[in-house]
Short mmCIF file of C-alpha atoms in Angstrom, two decimals:
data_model
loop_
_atom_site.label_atom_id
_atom_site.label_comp_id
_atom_site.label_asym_id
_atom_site.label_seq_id
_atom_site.Cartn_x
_atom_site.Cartn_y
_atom_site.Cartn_z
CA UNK A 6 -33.30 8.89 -28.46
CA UNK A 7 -31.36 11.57 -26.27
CA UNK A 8 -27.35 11.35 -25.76
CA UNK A 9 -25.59 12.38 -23.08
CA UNK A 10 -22.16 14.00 -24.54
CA UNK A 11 -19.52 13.18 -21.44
CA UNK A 12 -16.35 15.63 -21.69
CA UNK A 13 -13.23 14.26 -19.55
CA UNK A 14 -9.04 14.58 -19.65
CA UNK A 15 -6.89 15.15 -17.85
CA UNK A 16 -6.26 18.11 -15.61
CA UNK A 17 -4.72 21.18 -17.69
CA UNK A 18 -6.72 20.38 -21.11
CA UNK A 19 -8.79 22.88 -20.95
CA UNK A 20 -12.00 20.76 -20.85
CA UNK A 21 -13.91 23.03 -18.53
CA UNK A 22 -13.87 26.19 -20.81
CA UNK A 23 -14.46 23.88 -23.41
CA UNK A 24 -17.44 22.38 -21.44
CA UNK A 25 -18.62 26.02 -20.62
CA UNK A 26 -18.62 26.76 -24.62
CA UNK A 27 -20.34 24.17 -25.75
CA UNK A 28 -23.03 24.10 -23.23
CA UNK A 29 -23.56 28.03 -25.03
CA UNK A 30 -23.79 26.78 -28.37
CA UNK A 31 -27.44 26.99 -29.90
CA UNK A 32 -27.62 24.78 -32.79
CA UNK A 33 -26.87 21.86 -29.89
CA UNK A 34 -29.89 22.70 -27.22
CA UNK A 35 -27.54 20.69 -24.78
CA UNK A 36 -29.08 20.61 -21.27
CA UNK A 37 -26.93 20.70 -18.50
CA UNK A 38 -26.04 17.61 -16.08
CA UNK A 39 -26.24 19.32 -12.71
CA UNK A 40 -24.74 17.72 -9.63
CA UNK A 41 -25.10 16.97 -6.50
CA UNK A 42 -22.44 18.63 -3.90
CA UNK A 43 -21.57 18.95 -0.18
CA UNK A 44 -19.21 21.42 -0.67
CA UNK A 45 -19.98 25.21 0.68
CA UNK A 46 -21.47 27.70 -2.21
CA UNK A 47 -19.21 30.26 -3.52
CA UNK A 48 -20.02 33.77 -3.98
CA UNK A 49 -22.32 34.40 -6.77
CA UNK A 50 -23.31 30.54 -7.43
CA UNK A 51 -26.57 29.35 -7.43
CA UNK A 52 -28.28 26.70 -5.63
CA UNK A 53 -29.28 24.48 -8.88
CA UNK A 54 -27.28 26.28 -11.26
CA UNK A 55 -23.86 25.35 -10.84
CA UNK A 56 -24.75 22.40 -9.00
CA UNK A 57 -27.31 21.56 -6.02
CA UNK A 58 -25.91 22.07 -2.98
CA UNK A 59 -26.95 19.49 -0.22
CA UNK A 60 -24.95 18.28 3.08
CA UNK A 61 -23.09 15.08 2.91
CA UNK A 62 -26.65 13.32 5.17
CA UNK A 63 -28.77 14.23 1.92
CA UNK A 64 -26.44 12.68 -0.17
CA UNK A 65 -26.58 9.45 2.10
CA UNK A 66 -30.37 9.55 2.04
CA UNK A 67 -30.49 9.55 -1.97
CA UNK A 68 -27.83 7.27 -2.27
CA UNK A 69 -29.55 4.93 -0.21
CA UNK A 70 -32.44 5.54 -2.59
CA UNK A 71 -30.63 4.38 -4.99
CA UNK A 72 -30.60 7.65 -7.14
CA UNK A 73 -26.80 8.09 -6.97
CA UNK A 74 -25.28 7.41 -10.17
CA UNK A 75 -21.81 7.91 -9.37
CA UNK A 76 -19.83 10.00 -6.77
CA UNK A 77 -16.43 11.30 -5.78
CA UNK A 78 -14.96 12.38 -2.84
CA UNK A 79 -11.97 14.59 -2.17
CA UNK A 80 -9.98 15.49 1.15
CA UNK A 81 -9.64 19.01 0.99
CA UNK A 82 -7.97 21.08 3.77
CA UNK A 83 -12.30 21.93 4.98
CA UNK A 84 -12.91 18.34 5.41
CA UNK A 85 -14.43 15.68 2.86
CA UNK A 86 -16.34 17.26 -0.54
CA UNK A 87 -18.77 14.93 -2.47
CA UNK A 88 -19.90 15.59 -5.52
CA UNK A 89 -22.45 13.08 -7.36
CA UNK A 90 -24.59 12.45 -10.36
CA UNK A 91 -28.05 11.95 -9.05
CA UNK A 92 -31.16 10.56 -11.16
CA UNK A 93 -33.44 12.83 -9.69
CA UNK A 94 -35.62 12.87 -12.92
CA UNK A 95 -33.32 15.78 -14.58
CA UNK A 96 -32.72 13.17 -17.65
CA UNK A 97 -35.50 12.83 -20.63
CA UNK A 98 -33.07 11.07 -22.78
CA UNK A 99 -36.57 10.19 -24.72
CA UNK A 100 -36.79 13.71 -25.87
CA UNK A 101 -33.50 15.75 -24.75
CA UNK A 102 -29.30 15.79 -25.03
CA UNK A 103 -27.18 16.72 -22.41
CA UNK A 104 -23.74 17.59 -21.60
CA UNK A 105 -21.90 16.39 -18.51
CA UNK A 106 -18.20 16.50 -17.38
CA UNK A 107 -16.40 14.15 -15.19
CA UNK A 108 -13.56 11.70 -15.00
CA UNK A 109 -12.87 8.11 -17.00
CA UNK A 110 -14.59 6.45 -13.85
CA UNK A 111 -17.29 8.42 -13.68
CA UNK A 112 -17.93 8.03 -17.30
CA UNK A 113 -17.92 4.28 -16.90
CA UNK A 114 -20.39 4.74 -14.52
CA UNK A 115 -22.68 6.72 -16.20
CA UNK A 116 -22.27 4.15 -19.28
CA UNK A 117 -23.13 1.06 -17.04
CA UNK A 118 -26.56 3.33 -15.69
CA UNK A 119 -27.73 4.33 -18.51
CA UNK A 120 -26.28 2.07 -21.17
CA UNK A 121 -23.12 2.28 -24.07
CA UNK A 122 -25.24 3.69 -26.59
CA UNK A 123 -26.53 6.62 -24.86
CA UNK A 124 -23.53 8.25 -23.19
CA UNK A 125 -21.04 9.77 -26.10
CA UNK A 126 -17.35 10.06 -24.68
CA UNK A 127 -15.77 13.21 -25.90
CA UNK A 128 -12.14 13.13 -24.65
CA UNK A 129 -9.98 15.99 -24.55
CA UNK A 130 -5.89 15.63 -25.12
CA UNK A 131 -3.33 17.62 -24.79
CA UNK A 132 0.73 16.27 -24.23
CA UNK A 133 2.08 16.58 -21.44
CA UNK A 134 4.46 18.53 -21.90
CA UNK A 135 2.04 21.86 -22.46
CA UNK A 136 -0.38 20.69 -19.82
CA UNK A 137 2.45 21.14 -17.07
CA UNK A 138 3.15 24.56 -18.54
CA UNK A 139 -0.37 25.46 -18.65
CA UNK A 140 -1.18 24.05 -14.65
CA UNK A 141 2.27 25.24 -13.95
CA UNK A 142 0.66 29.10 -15.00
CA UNK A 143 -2.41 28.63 -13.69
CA UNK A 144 -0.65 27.51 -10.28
CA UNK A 145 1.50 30.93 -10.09
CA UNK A 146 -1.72 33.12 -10.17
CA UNK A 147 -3.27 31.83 -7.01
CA UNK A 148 -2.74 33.27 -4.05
CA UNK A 149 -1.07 30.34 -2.36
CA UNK A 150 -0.28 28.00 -5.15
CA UNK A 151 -0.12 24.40 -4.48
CA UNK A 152 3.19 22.77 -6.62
CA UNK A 153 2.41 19.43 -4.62
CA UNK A 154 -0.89 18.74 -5.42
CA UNK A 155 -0.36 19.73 -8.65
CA UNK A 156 2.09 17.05 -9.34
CA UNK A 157 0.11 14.89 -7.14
CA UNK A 158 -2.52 14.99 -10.07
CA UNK A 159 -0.45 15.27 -12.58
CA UNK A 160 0.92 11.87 -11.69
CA UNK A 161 -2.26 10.78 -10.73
CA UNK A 162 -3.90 11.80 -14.05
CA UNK A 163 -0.73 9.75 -16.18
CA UNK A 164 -2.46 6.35 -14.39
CA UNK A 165 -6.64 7.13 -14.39
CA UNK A 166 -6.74 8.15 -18.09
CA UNK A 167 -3.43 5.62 -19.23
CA UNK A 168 -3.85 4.47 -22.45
CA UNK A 169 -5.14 1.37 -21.17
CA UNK A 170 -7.85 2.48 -19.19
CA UNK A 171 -8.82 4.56 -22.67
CA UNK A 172 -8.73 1.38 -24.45
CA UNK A 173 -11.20 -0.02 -21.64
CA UNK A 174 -13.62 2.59 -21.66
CA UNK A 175 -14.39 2.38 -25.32
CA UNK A 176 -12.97 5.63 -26.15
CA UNK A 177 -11.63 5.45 -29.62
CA UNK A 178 -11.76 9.68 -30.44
CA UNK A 179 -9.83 12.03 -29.36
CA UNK A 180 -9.73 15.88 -29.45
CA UNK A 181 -6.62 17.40 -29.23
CA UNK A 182 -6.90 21.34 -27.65
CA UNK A 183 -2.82 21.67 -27.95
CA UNK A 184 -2.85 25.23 -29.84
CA UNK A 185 -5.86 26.36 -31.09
CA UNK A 186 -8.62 26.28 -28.25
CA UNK A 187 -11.20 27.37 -31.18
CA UNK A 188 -10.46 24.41 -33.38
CA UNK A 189 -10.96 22.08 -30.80
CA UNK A 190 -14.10 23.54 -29.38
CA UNK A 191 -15.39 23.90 -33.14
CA UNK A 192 -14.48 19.59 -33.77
CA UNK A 193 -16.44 18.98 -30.51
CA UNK A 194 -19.32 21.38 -31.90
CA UNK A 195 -19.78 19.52 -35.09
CA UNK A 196 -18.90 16.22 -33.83
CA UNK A 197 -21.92 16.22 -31.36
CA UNK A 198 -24.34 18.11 -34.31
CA UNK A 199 -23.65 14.89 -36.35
CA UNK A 200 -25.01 12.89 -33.87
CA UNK A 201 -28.01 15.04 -32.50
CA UNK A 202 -29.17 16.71 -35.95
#
């Protein structure tokens, strides 16, 4: 039976390159959860690649299917971006393991869809302390950096994924990327070939 291995954390640990890694490695023939979004393609993406890009009436019409898994929506400065999960027959968990990355509640959303024992919570840490240096870095190098939203998330980030809500979702791993970035990526590698092999 097919897993679906669900990176999360908080914002600043790193889980994206370490989502982007993974997803590479061979030995773990991971497919890749794409999503649903109705934000605007960026240069040099492609349409179901990075994700499938649909306007936010398509994502009404297979929500109202009742493909949607889960979804999020964000604010931004160019109006409301979705992004969803969709079941539109991408997952053979008979046959096939994925990879996916989201937040706590999305995770608990995929869990209650497709059940406990088929979606794997790997759960990236860092403290605090170095993830406000390392979104504090990251912030300079953009062209017009954005100090309040980052501590908006920050802060936000210290109540979604408290140790409660950890508790609560059933996470009981963790995998700390404080230092080494290879170390970590390498745990997650042989964590998931335990389970898959």
């Amino acid at each position: 039976m097919g897993k679906i291995f669900y990176i999360m954390g908080k914002s600043a640990t790193g889980k994206d390159t370490i989502f982007k890694e993974v997803l590479k490695n061979k030995k773990l023939h991971l497919k890749n959860v794409i999503l649903y979004t109705s934000r605007p393609i960026r240069a040099k993406e492609k349409d179901g690649v990075e994700y499938h890009f649909v306007d936010e009436a398509r994502l009404l019409e297979l929500k109202n299917a009742g493909k949607v898994i889960e979804m999020r929506s964000y604010d931004t400065i160019h109006g409301i971006w979705s992004y969803a999960t969709v079941d539109d027959g991408q997952f053979h968990l008979d046959h096939e393991n994925f990879l996916a990355i989201g937040t706590l509640e999305s995770f608990e959303k995929m869990k209650a869809y497709f059940g406990d024992e088929k979606v794997v919570p790997i759960y990236i840490e860092v403290a605090d302390d170095n993830r406000l240096e390392r979104a504090l870095r990251r912030e300079r190098k953009q062209e017009q950096p954005k100090y309040e939203e980052l501590c908006r998330r920050f802060l936000a980030d210290a109540q979604d994924f408290s140790e409660e809500n950890i508790a609560k979702a059933g996470i009981t791993k963790r995998f700390v990327n404080d230092t080494d970035r290879e170390a970590c990526m390498n745990e997650v590698v042989d964590y998931i070939y335990d389970i898959v092999k």
